[in-house]
PDB file of C-alpha atoms and ligand atoms in Angstrom:
ATOM      1  CA  UNK T   1     261.685-194.854  69.028  1.00 95.00           C
ATOM      2  CA  UNK T   2     263.049-195.924  65.683  1.00 98.00           C
ATOM      3  CA  UNK T   3     264.490-193.999  62.884  1.00 98.00           C
ATOM      4  CA  UNK T   4     263.791-194.077  59.091  1.00 98.00           C
ATOM      5  CA  UNK T   5     264.788-192.125  56.320  1.00 99.00           C
ATOM      6  CA  UNK T   6     262.901-190.190  53.568  1.00 99.00           C
ATOM      7  CA  UNK T   7     262.930-188.250  50.525  1.00 99.00           C
ATOM      8  CA  UNK T   8     261.115-185.478  49.021  1.00 99.00           C
ATOM      9  CA  UNK T   9     261.716-186.252  45.622  1.00 98.00           C
ATOM     10  CA  UNK T  10     262.466-183.914  42.664  1.00 98.00           C
ATOM     11  CA  UNK T  11     258.931-183.786  41.615  1.00 98.00           C
ATOM     12  CA  UNK T  12     257.421-181.863  44.740  1.00 98.00           C
ATOM     13  CA  UNK T  13     260.865-179.996  45.400  1.00 98.00           C
ATOM     14  CA  UNK T  14     260.164-178.516  41.383  1.00 98.00           C
ATOM     15  CA  UNK T  15     256.619-178.053  42.864  1.00 98.00           C
ATOM     16  CA  UNK T  16     257.307-175.845  46.083  1.00 98.00           C
ATOM     17  CA  UNK T  17     255.246-178.090  47.940  1.00 98.00           C
ATOM     18  CA  UNK T  18     258.163-179.309  50.322  1.00 98.00           C
ATOM     19  CA  UNK T  19     255.817-177.405  52.916  1.00 98.00           C
ATOM     20  CA  UNK T  20     252.951-178.978  52.575  1.00 98.00           C
ATOM     21  CA  UNK T  21     254.602-182.311  52.981  1.00 98.00           C
ATOM     22  CA  UNK T  22     256.608-181.401  56.078  1.00 98.00           C
ATOM     23  CA  UNK T  23     253.188-180.227  57.209  1.00 98.00           C
ATOM     24  CA  UNK T  24     252.090-183.979  57.177  1.00 98.00           C
ATOM     25  CA  UNK T  25     255.254-184.999  58.216  1.00 98.00           C
ATOM     26  CA  UNK T  26     255.217-183.202  62.019  1.00 98.00           C
ATOM     27  CA  UNK T  27     251.074-183.815  61.994  1.00 98.00           C
ATOM     28  CA  UNK T  28     251.969-187.425  62.046  1.00 98.00           C
ATOM     29  CA  UNK T  29     254.101-186.838  65.004  1.00 98.00           C
ATOM     30  CA  UNK T  30     257.568-187.223  63.359  1.00 98.00           C
ATOM     31  CA  UNK T  31     260.609-185.436  64.721  1.00 98.00           C
ATOM     32  CA  UNK T  32     262.504-184.115  62.046  1.00 98.00           C
ATOM     33  CA  UNK T  33     266.605-185.283  63.681  1.00 98.00           C
ATOM     34  CA  UNK T  34     268.167-184.316  60.170  1.00 98.00           C
ATOM     35  CA  UNK T  35     267.329-182.770  56.974  1.00 98.00           C
ATOM     36  CA  UNK T  36     268.885-181.191  53.891  1.00 98.00           C
ATOM     37  CA  UNK T  37     268.648-180.370  50.943  1.00 98.00           C
ATOM     38  CA  UNK T  38     271.025-181.764  48.174  1.00 98.00           C
ATOM     39  CA  UNK T  39     271.367-182.241  44.555  1.00 98.00           C
ATOM     40  CA  UNK T  40     272.436-186.064  43.635  1.00 98.00           C
ATOM     41  CA  UNK T  41     274.450-186.890  40.800  1.00 98.00           C
ATOM     42  CA  UNK T  42     273.231-190.233  38.552  1.00 98.00           C
ATOM     43  CA  UNK T  43     275.886-192.124  40.247  1.00 98.00           C
ATOM     44  CA  UNK T  44     275.071-191.103  43.920  1.00 98.00           C
ATOM     45  CA  UNK T  45     270.881-192.686  42.803  1.00 98.00           C
ATOM     46  CA  UNK T  46     272.332-195.092  41.581  1.00 98.00           C
ATOM     47  CA  UNK T  47     274.220-196.112  44.550  1.00 98.00           C
ATOM     48  CA  UNK T  48     271.113-195.088  47.097  1.00 98.00           C
ATOM     49  CA  UNK T  49     268.648-197.827  44.364  1.00 98.00           C
ATOM     50  CA  UNK T  50     271.917-200.207  43.825  1.00 97.00           C
ATOM     51  CA  UNK T  51     269.072-202.952  45.301  1.00 96.00           C
ATOM     52  CA  UNK T  52     266.521-202.155  42.096  1.00 97.00           C
ATOM     53  CA  UNK T  53     269.956-201.929  39.499  1.00 98.00           C
ATOM     54  CA  UNK T  54     268.466-204.958  37.323  1.00 98.00           C
ATOM     55  CA  UNK T  55     264.594-203.481  37.520  1.00 98.00           C
ATOM     56  CA  UNK T  56     263.941-202.320  34.030  1.00 98.00           C
ATOM     57  CA  UNK T  57     262.831-198.839  35.680  1.00 98.00           C
ATOM     58  CA  UNK T  58     266.468-198.246  37.247  1.00 98.00           C
ATOM     59  CA  UNK T  59     267.643-196.203  34.869  1.00 98.00           C
ATOM     60  CA  UNK T  60     264.824-193.690  34.718  1.00 98.00           C
ATOM     61  CA  UNK T  61     264.412-193.461  38.230  1.00 98.00           C
ATOM     62  CA  UNK T  62     268.037-192.466  38.753  1.00 98.00           C
ATOM     63  CA  UNK T  63     267.928-189.876  36.109  1.00 98.00           C
ATOM     64  CA  UNK T  64     264.690-188.566  37.816  1.00 98.00           C
ATOM     65  CA  UNK T  65     266.117-188.764  41.167  1.00 98.00           C
ATOM     66  CA  UNK T  66     269.381-186.757  40.197  1.00 98.00           C
ATOM     67  CA  UNK T  67     267.510-184.326  37.504  1.00 98.00           C
ATOM     68  CA  UNK T  68     266.641-181.552  40.481  1.00 98.00           C
ATOM     69  CA  UNK T  69     267.016-181.161  44.263  1.00 98.00           C
ATOM     70  CA  UNK T  70     265.875-183.233  46.740  1.00 99.00           C
ATOM     71  CA  UNK T  71     265.466-182.761  50.453  1.00 99.00           C
ATOM     72  CA  UNK T  72     266.944-185.795  52.387  1.00 99.00           C
ATOM     73  CA  UNK T  73     265.511-186.335  56.227  1.00 98.00           C
ATOM     74  CA  UNK T  74     265.462-188.549  58.909  1.00 99.00           C
ATOM     75  CA  UNK T  75     262.426-188.903  61.130  1.00 99.00           C
ATOM     76  CA  UNK T  76     262.210-190.196  64.350  1.00 98.00           C
ATOM     77  CA  UNK T  77     259.018-191.769  66.097  1.00 98.00           C
ATOM     78  CA  UNK T  78     257.613-195.091  67.572  1.00 98.00           C
ATOM     79  CA  UNK T  79     257.213-197.437  64.494  1.00 98.00           C
ATOM     80  CA  UNK T  80     258.558-194.706  62.289  1.00 98.00           C
ATOM     81  CA  UNK T  81     259.111-197.308  59.293  1.00 98.00           C
ATOM     82  CA  UNK T  82     255.741-198.396  58.739  1.00 98.00           C
ATOM     83  CA  UNK T  83     253.978-195.476  60.126  1.00 98.00           C
ATOM     84  CA  UNK T  84     256.049-193.292  57.370  1.00 98.00           C
ATOM     85  CA  UNK T  85     254.928-196.130  54.968  1.00 98.00           C
ATOM     86  CA  UNK T  86     251.482-195.139  55.919  1.00 98.00           C
ATOM     87  CA  UNK T  87     251.744-191.391  55.707  1.00 98.00           C
ATOM     88  CA  UNK T  88     253.308-192.076  52.239  1.00 98.00           C
ATOM     89  CA  UNK T  89     250.772-194.200  50.970  1.00 98.00           C
ATOM     90  CA  UNK T  90     250.898-196.658  48.084  1.00 98.00           C
ATOM     91  CA  UNK T  91     254.052-196.943  45.663  1.00 98.00           C
ATOM     92  CA  UNK T  92     251.560-196.110  42.734  1.00 98.00           C
ATOM     93  CA  UNK T  93     249.749-192.716  43.175  1.00 98.00           C
ATOM     94  CA  UNK T  94     246.606-194.385  41.606  1.00 98.00           C
ATOM     95  CA  UNK T  95     246.601-197.206  44.439  1.00 98.00           C
ATOM     96  CA  UNK T  96     247.288-194.438  47.645  1.00 98.00           C
ATOM     97  CA  UNK T  97     244.635-194.211  49.730  1.00 98.00           C
ATOM     98  CA  UNK T  98     242.902-190.577  50.358  1.00 97.00           C
ATOM     99  CA  UNK T  99     244.736-188.043  52.639  1.00 96.00           C
ATOM    100  CA  UNK T 100     248.480-190.298  51.833  1.00 98.00           C
ATOM    101  CA  UNK T 101     251.606-187.506  50.339  1.00 98.00           C
ATOM    102  CA  UNK T 102     251.484-189.716  47.195  1.00 98.00           C
ATOM    103  CA  UNK T 103     247.720-189.654  46.905  1.00 98.00           C
ATOM    104  CA  UNK T 104     247.521-185.636  47.205  1.00 98.00           C
ATOM    105  CA  UNK T 105     250.607-184.947  45.516  1.00 98.00           C
ATOM    106  CA  UNK T 106     252.209-187.809  43.192  1.00 98.00           C
ATOM    107  CA  UNK T 107     252.211-187.757  39.596  1.00 98.00           C
ATOM    108  CA  UNK T 108     252.680-191.283  38.830  1.00 98.00           C
ATOM    109  CA  UNK T 109     254.521-194.444  39.764  1.00 98.00           C
ATOM    110  CA  UNK T 110     258.323-192.765  39.442  1.00 98.00           C
ATOM    111  CA  UNK T 111     256.976-189.144  40.096  1.00 98.00           C
ATOM    112  CA  UNK T 112     255.641-189.916  43.421  1.00 98.00           C
ATOM    113  CA  UNK T 113     256.923-187.191  45.677  1.00 98.00           C
ATOM    114  CA  UNK T 114     258.287-189.471  48.834  1.00 98.00           C
ATOM    115  CA  UNK T 115     260.863-192.401  49.642  1.00 98.00           C
ATOM    116  CA  UNK T 116     260.562-194.006  52.766  1.00 98.00           C
ATOM    117  CA  UNK T 117     262.955-196.995  53.652  1.00 98.00           C
ATOM    118  CA  UNK T 118     260.868-200.054  53.370  1.00 98.00           C
ATOM    119  CA  UNK T 119     262.734-201.929  56.607  1.00 98.00           C
ATOM    120  CA  UNK T 120     264.909-201.540  59.532  1.00 98.00           C
ATOM    121  CA  UNK T 121     267.855-203.138  57.226  1.00 98.00           C
ATOM    122  CA  UNK T 122     267.198-200.487  54.555  1.00 98.00           C
ATOM    123  CA  UNK T 123     267.191-197.810  56.775  1.00 98.00           C
ATOM    124  CA  UNK T 124     270.146-198.777  58.725  1.00 98.00           C
ATOM    125  CA  UNK T 125     271.759-198.421  54.993  1.00 98.00           C
ATOM    126  CA  UNK T 126     270.357-195.484  53.794  1.00 98.00           C
ATOM    127  CA  UNK T 127     270.151-193.400  56.706  1.00 98.00           C
ATOM    128  CA  UNK T 128     274.275-193.244  56.937  1.00 98.00           C
ATOM    129  CA  UNK T 129     274.444-192.838  52.944  1.00 98.00           C
ATOM    130  CA  UNK T 130     273.521-189.124  53.696  1.00 98.00           C
ATOM    131  CA  UNK T 131     274.565-188.077  57.267  1.00 98.00           C
ATOM    132  CA  UNK T 132     276.987-188.593  59.788  1.00 98.00           C
ATOM    133  CA  UNK T 133     275.902-188.819  63.426  1.00 97.00           C
ATOM    134  CA  UNK T 134     276.894-185.422  64.087  1.00 98.00           C
ATOM    135  CA  UNK T 135     274.267-184.173  61.654  1.00 98.00           C
ATOM    136  CA  UNK T 136     271.550-186.147  63.764  1.00 98.00           C
ATOM    137  CA  UNK T 137     270.287-183.992  66.775  1.00 97.00           C
TER     138      UNK T 137
HETATM  139  P1  CMP J 201     260.441-195.584  46.374  1.00 60.77           P
HETATM  140  O1  CMP J 201     259.604-195.645  47.402  1.00 60.77           O
HETATM  141  O2  CMP J 201     261.537-194.354  46.178  1.00 60.77           O
HETATM  142  O3  CMP J 201     261.538-196.730  45.710  1.00 60.77           O
HETATM  143  C1  CMP J 201     261.676-197.205  44.204  1.00 60.77           C
HETATM  144  C2  CMP J 201     261.030-196.408  43.006  1.00 60.77           C
HETATM  145  O4  CMP J 201     261.394-196.481  42.017  1.00 60.77           O
HETATM  146  C3  CMP J 201     259.399-196.129  44.086  1.00 60.77           C
HETATM  147  O5  CMP J 201     259.587-195.053  44.782  1.00 60.77           O
HETATM  148  C4  CMP J 201     259.066-195.189  42.536  1.00 60.77           C
HETATM  149  O6  CMP J 201     259.293-193.914  42.546  1.00 60.77           O
HETATM  150  C5  CMP J 201     259.916-195.904  41.465  1.00 60.77           C
HETATM  151  N1  CMP J 201     259.523-196.769  40.099  1.00 60.77           N
HETATM  152  C6  CMP J 201     259.385-196.705  39.158  1.00 60.77           C
HETATM  153  N2  CMP J 201     258.565-197.556  38.699  1.00 60.77           N
HETATM  154  C7  CMP J 201     258.604-198.148  39.341  1.00 60.77           C
HETATM  155  C8  CMP J 201     257.685-199.904  39.497  1.00 60.77           C
HETATM  156  N3  CMP J 201     257.089-199.960  38.056  1.00 60.77           N
HETATM  157  N4  CMP J 201     257.268-199.976  40.322  1.00 60.77           N
HETATM  158  C9  CMP J 201     257.938-199.804  41.631  1.00 60.77           C
HETATM  159  N5  CMP J 201     258.567-198.689  41.931  1.00 60.77           N
HETATM  160  C10 CMP J 201     258.996-197.729  40.588  1.00 60.77           C
END
């Protein structure tokens, strides 16, 4: 079993499609071992995305991620990290495969509805950024 970290981003929460995304999570065989709805400060978004701090889209990304609430989750399954990336689809919804979350719901490369850890190292940083061990069941 492996765990990955996922976010339902502001564009999706604003459009009231949390449930549609959770249906894809469960259909793909993930157990939701932690989940909460939170409003990130810009500072918290900057800390989360610090690996992108030199990228030209960093400031826009952090203000988008803090403009309204998100749902943060820890998902568990065999090969959870790569499996969740497949369920999400390509970063840019325009390049995502049919049936993926970003193809079905993403609006743009920034407002792409969901996030997922890209490696075990990222998951090891991202999960404890938001969850204590006591919150993972
Ligand atoms: P995410 O998987 O959360 O990781 C970084 C995010 O930066 C990405 O999804 C997009 O929402 C956002 N982003 C905005 N512009 C770009 C870009 N040009 N390339 C990659 N990611 C981008």
